[in-house]
């Protein structure tokens, strides 16, 4: 197996890892780096459970080979937890009852972060579109939409 040394910025820290460049980012995060927030739901880029931010954009980590990320910035839910915006998102999701089984929650929070960075005061249509790549089997989405609205209001000026 060919391994390359890959340098990137992960969760606000410089990281260098020796790994097969074709290995999926999701597997590197979970298996090599112990970051278990991103989860494998479908492995096909359809469910959003593995969502991370790459250079500020929401990406399904199950679809990205680590080798193309040289020098890029990646933020997982573990990194987002170090921010003020995460605290607002967490409280908003809790208040709206948007957390049930919890499987989709890390990806959904990452989608919300990406959405609010793009649209700090989103319309309901923008919210629905912003979370549309993330599947939730428990909430019916209405509570998640409410959580995003609460977060946008509480975090006004942060995104």
mmCIF file of C-alpha atoms in Angstrom:
data_model
loop_
_atom_site.group_PDB
_atom_site.id
_atom_site.type_symbol
_atom_site.label_atom_id
_atom_site.label_comp_id
_atom_site.label_asym_id
_atom_site.label_seq_id
_atom_site.Cartn_x
_atom_site.Cartn_y
_atom_site.Cartn_z
ATOM 1 C CA UNK A 1 0.000 0.000 0.000
ATOM 2 C CA UNK A 2 1.330 3.413 -0.992
ATOM 3 C CA UNK A 3 1.369 6.008 1.746
ATOM 4 C CA UNK A 4 1.965 9.718 1.378
ATOM 5 C CA UNK A 5 2.560 12.380 3.966
ATOM 6 C CA UNK A 6 -0.356 14.802 3.812
ATOM 7 C CA UNK A 7 -0.413 18.142 5.613
ATOM 8 C CA UNK A 8 -3.660 19.926 6.318
ATOM 9 C CA UNK A 9 -5.351 22.140 8.863
ATOM 10 C CA UNK A 10 -7.803 20.094 10.921
ATOM 11 C CA UNK A 11 -9.987 21.680 13.574
ATOM 12 C CA UNK A 12 -7.787 24.784 13.753
ATOM 13 C CA UNK A 13 -4.520 22.839 14.113
ATOM 14 C CA UNK A 14 -1.825 21.860 11.623
ATOM 15 C CA UNK A 15 -1.815 18.086 11.076
ATOM 16 C CA UNK A 16 0.493 15.822 9.119
ATOM 17 C CA UNK A 17 -0.557 12.247 8.505
ATOM 18 C CA UNK A 18 1.050 9.404 6.593
ATOM 19 C CA UNK A 19 -1.746 7.583 4.805
ATOM 20 C CA UNK A 20 -2.848 6.099 1.490
ATOM 21 C CA UNK A 21 -3.965 9.170 -0.511
ATOM 22 C CA UNK A 22 -6.980 7.245 -1.851
ATOM 23 C CA UNK A 23 -8.372 6.550 1.621
ATOM 24 C CA UNK A 24 -11.645 8.367 2.263
ATOM 25 C CA UNK A 25 -11.513 11.406 4.513
ATOM 26 C CA UNK A 26 -14.249 9.835 6.656
ATOM 27 C CA UNK A 27 -12.093 6.764 7.328
ATOM 28 C CA UNK A 28 -8.994 8.857 8.090
ATOM 29 C CA UNK A 29 -10.975 10.977 10.549
ATOM 30 C CA UNK A 30 -12.514 8.017 12.345
ATOM 31 C CA UNK A 31 -9.839 5.319 12.110
ATOM 32 C CA UNK A 32 -6.579 7.238 12.036
ATOM 33 C CA UNK A 33 -7.437 10.373 13.992
ATOM 34 C CA UNK A 34 -10.139 9.123 16.397
ATOM 35 C CA UNK A 35 -12.700 11.764 15.411
ATOM 36 C CA UNK A 36 -15.983 9.898 15.568
ATOM 37 C CA UNK A 37 -18.429 12.791 15.134
ATOM 38 C CA UNK A 38 -18.701 12.267 11.371
ATOM 39 C CA UNK A 39 -20.551 8.983 10.882
ATOM 40 C CA UNK A 40 -21.011 6.645 7.956
ATOM 41 C CA UNK A 41 -24.676 6.395 7.161
ATOM 42 C CA UNK A 42 -24.832 5.519 3.487
ATOM 43 C CA UNK A 43 -21.249 5.709 2.184
ATOM 44 C CA UNK A 44 -22.619 7.223 -1.027
ATOM 45 C CA UNK A 45 -22.829 10.936 -0.223
ATOM 46 C CA UNK A 46 -26.609 10.872 0.165
ATOM 47 C CA UNK A 47 -27.351 11.091 3.903
ATOM 48 C CA UNK A 48 -25.066 13.817 5.285
ATOM 49 C CA UNK A 49 -24.125 11.933 8.469
ATOM 50 C CA UNK A 50 -20.442 12.358 7.592
ATOM 51 C CA UNK A 51 -20.648 16.094 6.828
ATOM 52 C CA UNK A 52 -17.619 18.281 7.481
ATOM 53 C CA UNK A 53 -16.554 21.726 6.353
ATOM 54 C CA UNK A 54 -13.725 21.831 3.817
ATOM 55 C CA UNK A 55 -12.520 25.356 3.134
ATOM 56 C CA UNK A 56 -15.819 26.515 4.663
ATOM 57 C CA UNK A 57 -18.042 24.433 2.368
ATOM 58 C CA UNK A 58 -20.251 21.555 3.497
ATOM 59 C CA UNK A 59 -18.911 18.267 2.112
ATOM 60 C CA UNK A 60 -19.739 14.597 2.607
ATOM 61 C CA UNK A 61 -16.448 13.189 3.878
ATOM 62 C CA UNK A 62 -17.309 9.694 2.614
ATOM 63 C CA UNK A 63 -16.850 10.949 -0.952
ATOM 64 C CA UNK A 64 -13.470 12.677 -0.606
ATOM 65 C CA UNK A 65 -10.077 10.994 -0.924
ATOM 66 C CA UNK A 66 -7.662 12.408 1.650
ATOM 67 C CA UNK A 67 -4.993 12.933 -1.012
ATOM 68 C CA UNK A 68 -6.760 15.927 -2.554
ATOM 69 C CA UNK A 69 -6.858 17.790 0.751
ATOM 70 C CA UNK A 70 -3.196 18.785 0.962
ATOM 71 C CA UNK A 71 -3.060 22.243 2.541
ATOM 72 C CA UNK A 72 -6.838 22.496 2.991
ATOM 73 C CA UNK A 73 -8.776 23.479 6.097
ATOM 74 C CA UNK A 74 -11.173 20.869 7.466
ATOM 75 C CA UNK A 75 -13.548 21.350 10.381
ATOM 76 C CA UNK A 76 -15.439 18.452 11.937
ATOM 77 C CA UNK A 77 -18.093 18.653 14.645
ATOM 78 C CA UNK A 78 -15.259 18.195 17.180
ATOM 79 C CA UNK A 79 -13.575 21.346 15.883
ATOM 80 C CA UNK A 80 -16.817 23.273 15.685
ATOM 81 C CA UNK A 81 -17.358 22.492 19.384
ATOM 82 C CA UNK A 82 -14.475 24.876 20.120
ATOM 83 C CA UNK A 83 -16.423 27.837 18.718
ATOM 84 C CA UNK A 84 -18.995 30.268 20.047
ATOM 85 C CA UNK A 85 -21.328 29.430 17.158
ATOM 86 C CA UNK A 86 -21.420 25.775 18.246
ATOM 87 C CA UNK A 87 -22.718 26.755 21.671
ATOM 88 C CA UNK A 88 -25.555 28.670 20.023
ATOM 89 C CA UNK A 89 -26.334 25.780 17.660
ATOM 90 C CA UNK A 90 -26.313 23.228 20.485
ATOM 91 C CA UNK A 91 -28.607 25.291 22.691
ATOM 92 C CA UNK A 92 -30.948 26.017 19.781
ATOM 93 C CA UNK A 93 -31.216 22.349 18.790
ATOM 94 C CA UNK A 94 -31.910 21.398 22.397
ATOM 95 C CA UNK A 95 -34.518 24.119 22.876
ATOM 96 C CA UNK A 96 -36.364 23.172 19.684
ATOM 97 C CA UNK A 97 -36.291 19.448 20.536
ATOM 98 C CA UNK A 98 -34.382 18.824 17.305
ATOM 99 C CA UNK A 99 -32.221 16.072 18.797
ATOM 100 C CA UNK A 100 -33.799 12.675 19.064
ATOM 101 C CA UNK A 101 -31.724 9.572 18.305
ATOM 102 C CA UNK A 102 -28.715 11.823 17.601
ATOM 103 C CA UNK A 103 -27.275 9.943 14.609
ATOM 104 C CA UNK A 104 -27.839 12.803 12.173
ATOM 105 C CA UNK A 105 -27.154 15.588 14.657
ATOM 106 C CA UNK A 106 -23.435 16.187 13.986
ATOM 107 C CA UNK A 107 -24.014 16.365 10.228
ATOM 108 C CA UNK A 108 -27.132 18.463 10.667
ATOM 109 C CA UNK A 109 -25.277 20.930 12.901
ATOM 110 C CA UNK A 110 -22.472 21.136 10.326
ATOM 111 C CA UNK A 111 -25.088 21.840 7.631
ATOM 112 C CA UNK A 112 -26.615 24.534 9.833
ATOM 113 C CA UNK A 113 -23.207 26.147 10.389
ATOM 114 C CA UNK A 114 -22.552 26.175 6.621
ATOM 115 C CA UNK A 115 -26.028 27.586 5.952
ATOM 116 C CA UNK A 116 -25.722 30.373 8.511
ATOM 117 C CA UNK A 117 -22.296 31.331 7.188
ATOM 118 C CA UNK A 118 -23.895 31.818 3.780
ATOM 119 C CA UNK A 119 -27.279 33.178 4.944
ATOM 120 C CA UNK A 120 -27.079 34.591 8.495
ATOM 121 C CA UNK A 121 -30.839 35.312 8.466
ATOM 122 C CA UNK A 122 -32.194 32.535 6.257
ATOM 123 C CA UNK A 123 -35.725 32.194 4.982
ATOM 124 C CA UNK A 124 -37.535 28.927 5.632
ATOM 125 C CA UNK A 125 -36.904 27.967 1.999
ATOM 126 C CA UNK A 126 -33.160 28.595 2.436
ATOM 127 C CA UNK A 127 -33.176 26.509 5.621
ATOM 128 C CA UNK A 128 -34.932 23.618 3.896
ATOM 129 C CA UNK A 129 -32.460 23.801 1.027
ATOM 130 C CA UNK A 130 -29.488 24.155 3.393
ATOM 131 C CA UNK A 131 -30.305 20.989 5.321
ATOM 132 C CA UNK A 132 -31.653 19.047 2.344
ATOM 133 C CA UNK A 133 -28.494 16.936 2.003
ATOM 134 C CA UNK A 134 -28.914 15.583 5.536
ATOM 135 C CA UNK A 135 -31.391 12.844 6.311
ATOM 136 C CA UNK A 136 -33.170 12.545 9.640
ATOM 137 C CA UNK A 137 -35.432 9.613 10.380
ATOM 138 C CA UNK A 138 -36.772 10.864 13.717
ATOM 139 C CA UNK A 139 -37.774 14.526 13.814
ATOM 140 C CA UNK A 140 -39.748 15.145 10.643
ATOM 141 C CA UNK A 141 -37.486 18.192 10.094
ATOM 142 C CA UNK A 142 -39.864 20.793 11.562
ATOM 143 C CA UNK A 143 -38.000 20.881 14.866
ATOM 144 C CA UNK A 144 -34.680 21.153 13.013
ATOM 145 C CA UNK A 145 -36.021 24.067 10.969
ATOM 146 C CA UNK A 146 -37.150 25.704 14.217
ATOM 147 C CA UNK A 147 -33.678 25.143 15.696
ATOM 148 C CA UNK A 148 -32.039 26.871 12.727
ATOM 149 C CA UNK A 149 -34.389 29.842 13.096
ATOM 150 C CA UNK A 150 -33.605 30.092 16.808
ATOM 151 C CA UNK A 151 -29.850 29.863 16.136
ATOM 152 C CA UNK A 152 -30.007 32.563 13.452
ATOM 153 C CA UNK A 153 -31.760 34.924 15.852
ATOM 154 C CA UNK A 154 -29.532 34.107 18.853
ATOM 155 C CA UNK A 155 -26.305 34.253 16.881
ATOM 156 C CA UNK A 156 -27.100 37.394 14.962
ATOM 157 C CA UNK A 157 -23.815 39.020 13.970
ATOM 158 C CA UNK A 158 -21.671 35.898 14.541
ATOM 159 C CA UNK A 159 -22.090 34.345 11.114
#
